Amino acid sequence: MKSPATIGSSGGGAFGEAALRCEGVTKAFQGVHAVNGAGFDVPRGQVTALIGPNGAGKTTLVNILSGFMTCDRGREFIGATEVTNWPSHRIARMGLMRTFQLSRELGGLTVLENLLVAAKDQAGEVLWNIFLRPGMVRRQERDNIERALDLLETYGLYRLRDARASELSGGQKKLLEISRAVMAQPNILLLDEPMAGVNPALIDRIGGYILDLKRDGVTVLMVEHNLNVVERICDHVIVLAEGRTLAEGRLSGLRENEQVVKAYLGEVIDAGTVR
Amino acid sequence: MNGTWYYVFTLVFFLFDYFILAMGLNIQYGETGILNFAYIGFVAIGAYVTGVMSLPNSAGTGQYYILGLSLPFPVNLLVGGLTASAFAVVVALIALRRLRTDYLAMVLISLSLVLYDVCNNYVPLFNGADGLYNVPEPFAGVLHLNTNSFIPFFAGVTGVIALLMWWVMSRVTRSPAGRTFRAIRDDDVVAAALGKDVFRQQLKSMIIGSFYAGIGGGLIMQFSGSFNPTAWLPGETFVVFAVILVGGVGNNIGLLVGALVVETLLVHLPAFLPAIPGHPGLIEYMDAAVIGILLMAMLWFRPQGLVSERVHKAASMGARERLNTGATLTLDEEAAALAHATGKPEA
Ligand SMILES: Nc1ncnc2c1ncn2[C@@H]1O[C@H](COP(=O)(O)OP(=O)(O)OP(=O)(O)O)[C@@H](O)[C@H]1O
Ligand SMILES: [Mg+2]
């Protein structure tokens, strides 16, 4: 996918190629248009960056795509299924998981439990199974615990498995958010600034995790301000400005796009990054 | 049997009964985070329905009430519990689906007041302000207990029921279902993001908790043979809240401790103490104040309650300790090592 940057792309590409697709999404808060006709395709199996100045509507868009807000106008598709304004738990069950810009941990639960909650289709969530099929519940729980501990090892949180999630540091909470989403075996992962406010070494590590997920076939859409990170791990970039899709393509192409530079890159091209 | 034993078994009955009530409110509030300020209303429904299921047809009893089916114990009790659950479904569909915690709490407290007014004033339902009385004693025809032997017997029955309900509740709270409830309590947005149907789970929790409320109420009805609006003033909800906050939210054993401290020692024991000369009734009136002060002291000095919430550790879930964990460095050590190895502080 080495298409050059295209201005005002409506998000071309056939169905099936896009894991996630939105068209003309609009959302106003008391007259303020936070998102104003954004539309794009998120290519399957790739890492896509969603960039744009502060207040461009990135988080609002993530909230709409993950079902936490309804949009005023527009449509959303996961694969070929239209999921416009579905509630968040149904979108999650379609295999789309999201993380939050400000980490939200389940503070009273342990780190391990935070992951276990995320496991899909748990027999033990159905009350009569607890009493009528205890063996099945126990077996499934044991498998889930093993998988969760594997993930905690991978994400360097194994030692903290029994700590209450509220006791973690900021960076550890970021890792917990990502590993918890991964525990749910998503097809599509929406990450809202997964590297904001973490130390540089951890940024590298999180970047590595995202590439691992891509290798496992997960489609990733991540909001990210750090262009070095975008350059290194993202295949595709979508630029959002004032709630509209301004351009998409590879970052190198976008750097030469005058409109993009003016709207966003201009202020960061020297610094290399914005915070 | 002498008077002392009569008092002791009355206290034992209320200890077990409030343990049941506390478990019901705890799964709603302590586990799922639903601030059910109408809880005592569900207790009352359980009590009244247990009563009218057990009483004969009202004609000729001198009381006015619906049904009157002469059902035996414990069938009447079960119907009482199930009715409280059914009422919870109605309440949840109306209020829980749309409202955030704080608004929900306000709606529920109003509901509790409305329910109280209806039961207190609409006589054909549950005999209005007089309430139900002369409710048949459980097993009366079989065991031929007199008043003295009935009290210890029924305290024992309540103890057995409480134990059974405790066993069921611990299975639920330790299961993945209980974990999902606690996830919703901690952050319902995260729970939804993880694919949990928050409303459905809250509904489940309301149904279970209200069943416990109804059973607890039904047992009070059977223990005293009567039940009227003075027994469930809307403020009584806060006594149950005090039980779970003092004992420890989210811990079933803590609830028993809470029931012992608040219900047995503070609410009921003082009634049996000799009156302070010249101030009859003073001790009873001090209850509310003492509970209030205790509650404030607890929230200030020991917010987790006397018994802290169980931490569900990996080992207790049957996970083996892993010795060869690869990434055993702490996050900070690892970060430092990585930064050193790559030699470049990321721009
Ligand atoms: N709940 C809300 N109510 C009112 N206005 C809102 C709300 N959420 C977002 N906005 C407004 O919508 C616009 C877009 O906000 P959004 O958080 O989506 O931006 P963003 O691109 O994520 O910014 P950042 O890079 O700072 O995270 C902003 O002007 C914001 O003030
Ligand atoms: Mg944002």
PDB file of N, CA and C in Angstrom, chain B residues 108 197 274 291 306 320:
ATOM      1  N   LEU B 108     -34.593   6.084  43.257  1.00  0.00           N
ATOM      2  CA  LEU B 108     -34.895   4.936  44.108  1.00  0.00           C
ATOM      3  C   LEU B 108     -35.392   5.368  45.484  1.00  0.00           C
ATOM      4  N   ASP B 197     -22.421  -6.267  28.580  1.00  0.00           N
ATOM      5  CA  ASP B 197     -23.694  -5.566  28.484  1.00  0.00           C
ATOM      6  C   ASP B 197     -24.030  -5.072  29.894  1.00  0.00           C
ATOM      7  N   PRO B 274     -31.884  -2.307  80.608  1.00  0.00           N
ATOM      8  CA  PRO B 274     -32.805  -1.605  81.509  1.00  0.00           C
ATOM      9  C   PRO B 274     -32.838  -0.119  81.165  1.00  0.00           C
ATOM     10  N   ILE B 291     -25.477   4.879  65.391  1.00  0.00           N
ATOM     11  CA  ILE B 291     -25.167   4.293  64.085  1.00  0.00           C
ATOM     12  C   ILE B 291     -24.575   5.350  63.158  1.00  0.00           C
ATOM     13  N   LEU B 306     -14.530  -3.231  58.712  1.00  0.00           N
ATOM     14  CA  LEU B 306     -13.766  -4.020  59.677  1.00  0.00           C
ATOM     15  C   LEU B 306     -13.026  -5.157  58.996  1.00  0.00           C
ATOM     16  N   ARG B 320      -0.231 -21.682  38.968  1.00  0.00           N
ATOM     17  CA  ARG B 320       1.078 -22.044  39.488  1.00  0.00           C
ATOM     18  C   ARG B 320       2.015 -20.850  39.384  1.00  0.00           C
TER      19      ARG B 320
END
